CSV table of C-alpha atoms in Angstrom, one decimal:
chain,number,residue,atom,x,y,z
A,218,MET,CA,0.0,0.0,0.0
A,219,VAL,CA,1.7,3.3,-1.1
A,220,GLY,CA,0.5,6.8,-0.8
A,221,TYR,CA,1.5,10.3,0.4
A,222,GLY,CA,0.2,9.9,3.9
A,223,PRO,CA,-1.7,7.7,6.3
A,224,GLU,CA,-4.4,5.6,4.7
A,225,GLY,CA,-7.0,7.0,7.0
A,226,ASP,CA,-7.0,10.4,5.3
A,227,HIS,CA,-5.0,9.9,2.1
A,228,PHE,CA,-5.6,8.1,-1.2
A,229,VAL,CA,-3.6,4.9,-1.2
A,230,THR,CA,-2.7,2.6,-4.1
A,231,GLU,CA,-2.5,-1.1,-3.6
A,232,LEU,CA,0.2,-2.8,-5.7
A,233,THR,CA,-0.4,-6.5,-6.1
A,234,TYR,CA,2.1,-9.0,-7.6
A,235,ASN,CA,0.6,-12.3,-8.8
A,236,TYR,CA,3.1,-15.1,-9.2
A,237,GLY,CA,3.4,-16.6,-12.6
A,238,ILE,CA,1.7,-13.8,-14.5
A,239,GLY,CA,4.1,-11.8,-16.7
A,240,SER,CA,1.7,-9.1,-18.0
A,241,TYR,CA,-1.8,-7.9,-18.0
A,242,GLN,CA,-4.0,-6.6,-20.9
A,243,LEU,CA,-5.2,-3.1,-20.2
A,244,GLY,CA,-8.8,-2.1,-21.1
A,245,ASN,CA,-10.3,1.3,-21.5
A,246,ASP,CA,-11.8,1.4,-18.0
A,247,PHE,CA,-9.0,3.2,-16.0
A,248,LEU,CA,-8.1,6.6,-17.5
A,249,GLY,CA,-5.6,7.7,-14.9
A,250,ILE,CA,-4.6,9.2,-11.6
A,251,THR,CA,-3.9,13.0,-11.3
A,252,VAL,CA,-1.3,14.1,-8.8
A,253,ALA,CA,-0.3,17.6,-7.9
A,254,SER,CA,3.5,17.4,-7.2
A,255,ARG,CA,6.3,19.5,-8.5
A,256,GLN,CA,8.6,17.1,-6.9
A,257,ALA,CA,7.2,14.2,-8.9
A,258,VAL,CA,7.7,16.1,-12.1
A,259,SER,CA,11.3,16.9,-11.0
A,260,ASN,CA,11.9,13.3,-10.1
A,261,ALA,CA,10.7,12.0,-13.4
A,262,ARG,CA,13.0,14.4,-15.3
A,263,LYS,CA,16.0,13.4,-13.1
A,264,LEU,CA,15.3,9.7,-13.7
A,265,LYS,CA,14.7,10.3,-17.4
A,266,TRP,CA,11.2,8.8,-17.0
A,267,PRO,CA,9.1,9.5,-20.1
A,268,LEU,CA,6.9,12.6,-19.7
A,269,SER,CA,4.5,14.0,-22.3
A,270,GLU,CA,3.5,17.6,-21.8
A,271,MET,CA,-0.3,18.0,-22.0
A,272,GLY,CA,-0.4,21.8,-21.4
A,273,ASP,CA,-1.1,24.0,-18.4
A,274,GLY,CA,1.7,22.5,-16.5
A,275,VAL,CA,0.3,18.9,-16.7
A,276,PHE,CA,2.5,16.0,-17.8
A,277,GLU,CA,1.3,12.5,-18.7
A,278,THR,CA,3.4,9.5,-17.7
A,279,LYS,CA,2.9,5.8,-17.3
A,280,ALA,CA,3.7,3.3,-14.6
A,281,PRO,CA,5.6,0.2,-15.7
A,282,GLY,CA,2.4,-1.7,-16.2
A,283,GLY,CA,1.0,1.0,-18.5
A,284,TYR,CA,-1.4,2.7,-16.1
A,285,LYS,CA,-1.5,6.4,-16.7
A,286,PHE,CA,-0.6,9.2,-14.3
A,287,TYR,CA,-1.1,12.9,-14.8
A,288,LEU,CA,1.4,15.1,-12.9
A,289,GLN,CA,0.6,18.7,-12.2
A,290,ASP,CA,3.8,20.8,-11.9
A,291,CYS,CA,2.7,22.7,-8.8
A,292,SER,CA,2.9,22.6,-5.1
A,293,PRO,CA,0.7,19.9,-3.6
A,294,PRO,CA,-2.3,20.9,-1.4
A,295,GLN,CA,-2.0,20.5,2.3
A,296,SER,CA,-4.4,17.6,2.3
A,297,ASP,CA,-3.4,15.0,-0.3
A,298,PRO,CA,-1.4,15.4,-3.5
A,299,VAL,CA,-3.6,12.8,-5.2
A,300,LEU,CA,-6.4,14.9,-6.7
A,301,LYS,CA,-8.5,12.5,-8.6
A,302,VAL,CA,-9.0,9.1,-10.1
A,303,THR,CA,-10.6,9.0,-13.5
A,304,LEU,CA,-12.8,6.1,-14.6
A,305,ALA,CA,-14.5,5.6,-18.0
A,306,VAL,CA,-18.3,5.2,-18.2
A,307,SER,CA,-20.6,4.4,-21.0
A,308,ASP,CA,-23.5,6.5,-19.9
A,309,LEU,CA,-22.7,9.5,-17.7
A,310,GLN,CA,-26.2,10.1,-16.4
A,311,LYS,CA,-26.7,6.5,-15.5
A,312,SER,CA,-23.4,6.4,-13.6
A,313,LEU,CA,-24.2,9.7,-11.8
A,314,ASN,CA,-27.4,8.1,-10.6
A,315,TYR,CA,-25.5,5.2,-9.2
A,316,TRP,CA,-22.6,7.0,-7.6
A,317,SER,CA,-24.5,10.1,-6.4
A,318,ASN,CA,-28.1,9.1,-5.8
A,319,LEU,CA,-27.3,5.6,-4.6
A,320,LEU,CA,-23.8,5.8,-3.1
A,321,GLY,CA,-24.3,9.3,-1.8
A,322,MET,CA,-21.3,11.1,-3.5
A,323,LYS,CA,-21.5,14.8,-3.9
A,324,ILE,CA,-21.2,16.2,-7.4
A,325,TYR,CA,-18.6,18.9,-7.4
A,326,GLU,CA,-18.5,19.5,-11.2
A,327,LYS,CA,-20.5,18.4,-14.2
A,328,ASP,CA,-19.6,19.2,-17.8
A,329,GLU,CA,-22.3,18.2,-20.2
A,330,LYS,CA,-20.3,19.2,-23.3
A,331,GLU,CA,-17.2,17.1,-22.3
A,332,GLN,CA,-19.4,14.4,-20.7
A,333,ARG,CA,-17.5,14.3,-17.5
A,334,ALA,CA,-18.3,14.8,-13.8
A,335,LEU,CA,-16.3,15.1,-10.6
A,336,LEU,CA,-17.6,13.5,-7.4
A,337,GLY,CA,-16.4,12.9,-3.8
A,338,TYR,CA,-17.3,12.3,-0.2
A,339,ALA,CA,-15.4,15.2,1.2
A,340,ASP,CA,-13.9,18.5,0.1
A,341,ASN,CA,-10.4,17.7,1.2
A,342,GLN,CA,-10.2,14.1,-0.2
A,343,CYS,CA,-9.3,12.6,-3.5
A,344,LYS,CA,-12.1,12.9,-6.0
A,345,LEU,CA,-13.6,10.4,-8.5
A,346,GLU,CA,-13.9,11.7,-12.0
A,347,LEU,CA,-16.3,9.9,-14.4
A,348,GLN,CA,-15.6,10.4,-18.1
A,349,ALA,CA,-18.0,9.1,-20.7
A,350,ILE,CA,-16.5,7.3,-23.7
A,351,PRO,CA,-18.0,5.9,-26.9
A,352,GLY,CA,-19.1,2.3,-26.7
A,353,LYS,CA,-18.7,-0.2,-23.9
A,354,VAL,CA,-16.2,-0.1,-21.0
A,355,ASP,CA,-13.7,-2.9,-21.4
A,356,HIS,CA,-11.9,-4.0,-18.2
A,357,ALA,CA,-9.7,-6.6,-20.0
A,358,THR,CA,-7.5,-8.4,-17.4
A,359,GLY,CA,-5.7,-5.4,-15.8
A,360,PHE,CA,-8.6,-4.0,-13.8
A,361,GLY,CA,-8.7,-3.3,-10.1
A,362,ARG,CA,-11.2,-1.9,-7.7
A,363,ILE,CA,-11.8,1.3,-5.7
A,364,ALA,CA,-12.4,1.1,-1.9
A,365,PHE,CA,-14.0,3.4,0.7
A,366,SER,CA,-14.3,3.0,4.4
A,367,CYS,CA,-17.5,3.9,6.2
A,368,PRO,CA,-18.9,3.2,9.7
A,369,GLN,CA,-19.4,-0.6,10.1
A,370,LYS,CA,-23.1,-0.1,10.9
A,371,GLU,CA,-23.7,1.4,7.5
A,372,LEU,CA,-22.6,-1.7,5.6
A,373,SER,CA,-25.8,-3.6,6.0
A,374,ASP,CA,-27.7,-0.5,4.9
A,375,ILE,CA,-25.6,-0.4,1.7
A,376,GLU,CA,-26.3,-4.0,1.0
A,377,ASP,CA,-30.0,-3.6,1.6
A,378,LEU,CA,-30.2,-0.6,-0.7
A,379,MET,CA,-28.4,-2.5,-3.5
A,380,LYS,CA,-30.8,-5.4,-3.2
A,381,ARG,CA,-33.8,-3.1,-3.3
A,382,GLU,CA,-32.4,-1.3,-6.4
A,383,ASN,CA,-31.5,-4.6,-8.1
A,384,GLN,CA,-27.9,-3.6,-8.3
A,385,LYS,CA,-25.0,-6.0,-8.6
A,386,ILE,CA,-23.4,-7.3,-5.4
A,387,LEU,CA,-20.2,-9.2,-6.2
A,388,THR,CA,-19.4,-10.1,-2.6
A,389,PRO,CA,-22.2,-10.0,0.0
A,390,LEU,CA,-21.4,-8.5,3.4
A,391,VAL,CA,-18.8,-10.7,4.9
A,392,SER,CA,-16.3,-10.7,7.9
A,393,LEU,CA,-12.7,-11.3,7.1
A,394,ASP,CA,-10.3,-12.4,9.8
A,395,THR,CA,-6.7,-11.1,10.0
A,396,PRO,CA,-4.7,-13.3,12.4
A,397,GLY,CA,-3.6,-11.2,15.3
A,398,LYS,CA,-5.4,-8.2,14.1
A,399,ALA,CA,-8.9,-6.8,13.6
A,400,THR,CA,-11.8,-8.6,11.9
A,401,VAL,CA,-12.9,-6.4,9.1
A,402,GLN,CA,-16.3,-6.4,7.4
A,403,VAL,CA,-16.5,-5.7,3.6
A,404,ILE,CA,-19.0,-5.7,0.8
A,405,ILE,CA,-18.0,-5.5,-2.9
A,406,LEU,CA,-20.3,-4.0,-5.5
A,407,ALA,CA,-20.2,-3.3,-9.2
A,408,ASP,CA,-21.5,-0.1,-10.9
A,409,PRO,CA,-23.4,-0.1,-14.2
A,410,ASP,CA,-20.1,-0.5,-16.2
A,411,GLY,CA,-18.7,-3.2,-14.0
A,412,HIS,CA,-16.3,-1.0,-11.9
A,413,GLU,CA,-15.7,-2.9,-8.7
A,414,ILE,CA,-16.4,-0.9,-5.5
A,415,CYS,CA,-15.4,-2.1,-2.0
A,416,PHE,CA,-16.9,-0.7,1.2
A,417,VAL,CA,-15.0,-1.5,4.4
A,418,GLY,CA,-16.0,-1.1,8.0
A,419,ASP,CA,-14.0,1.9,9.2
A,420,GLU,CA,-13.4,0.9,12.8
A,421,ALA,CA,-11.5,-2.3,11.9
A,422,PHE,CA,-10.0,-0.6,8.8
A,423,ARG,CA,-8.3,2.0,11.0
A,424,GLU,CA,-6.5,-0.7,13.0
A,425,LEU,CA,-5.4,-2.6,9.9
A,426,SER,CA,-4.2,0.5,8.0
A,427,LYS,CA,-1.8,1.9,10.5
A,428,VAL,CA,1.4,3.1,8.8
A,429,ASP,CA,4.3,0.6,9.1
A,430,PRO,CA,7.4,2.7,10.3
A,431,GLU,CA,9.6,0.2,8.4
A,432,GLY,CA,7.5,0.4,5.2
A,433,ASN,CA,9.8,2.5,3.1
A,434,LYS,CA,12.8,0.4,4.1
A,435,LEU,CA,11.0,-2.9,3.3
A,436,LEU,CA,10.0,-1.5,-0.1
A,437,ASP,CA,13.6,-0.4,-0.8
A,438,ASP,CA,14.9,-3.8,0.3
A,439,VAL,CA,12.6,-5.6,-2.1
A,440,SER,CA,13.5,-3.3,-4.9
A,441,LEU,CA,17.2,-4.0,-4.4
A,442,THR,CA,16.8,-7.7,-4.2
A,443,SER,CA,14.8,-7.8,-7.4
A,444,LYS,CA,17.5,-6.1,-9.5
């Protein structure tokens, strides 16, 4: 789990390595993560990492697996440098009904001409951007899921709502044991385009997501041994 701060109040990316799989086929579902970080742009230049200037101080780059990142050449906000995650949708209004009316996200911006909308649960947190594309959303084999924490007592309400609305539930509400740590409750949903969404009980999540003080060292050690 990597991010710019504690998982409790920062966007965090989960990197998963699956043994025996050499590559993934990317679809058109994930359109990128936008990060405000002058340091990230500087680091990319120093490391000679490919950057494509998009204008207005924004640079496009790709992670080794091909996932896109958009780096804004500016000072990061005090909250979280990760500004938004952009997902493709086939029908913007249908997706807005799901994410806003059902899941309760606030609509911060909506551009009918560009067929995009910006949503979120809090002003100072990473936002979700929905961008309509022509045709169907293809997840291929390189897809992931987006996760949110909420009070544990709300998880059953979410499940009941999805059942009433005949929405897809990929994993019904379940308790997952972590030996020696908290038992966390989760439910996994799918939106109209098949984007996977996980809601996690916040109380146990807080215990499981504590920052490991040795995290950076462990990551560096793995990087060195893999070279």
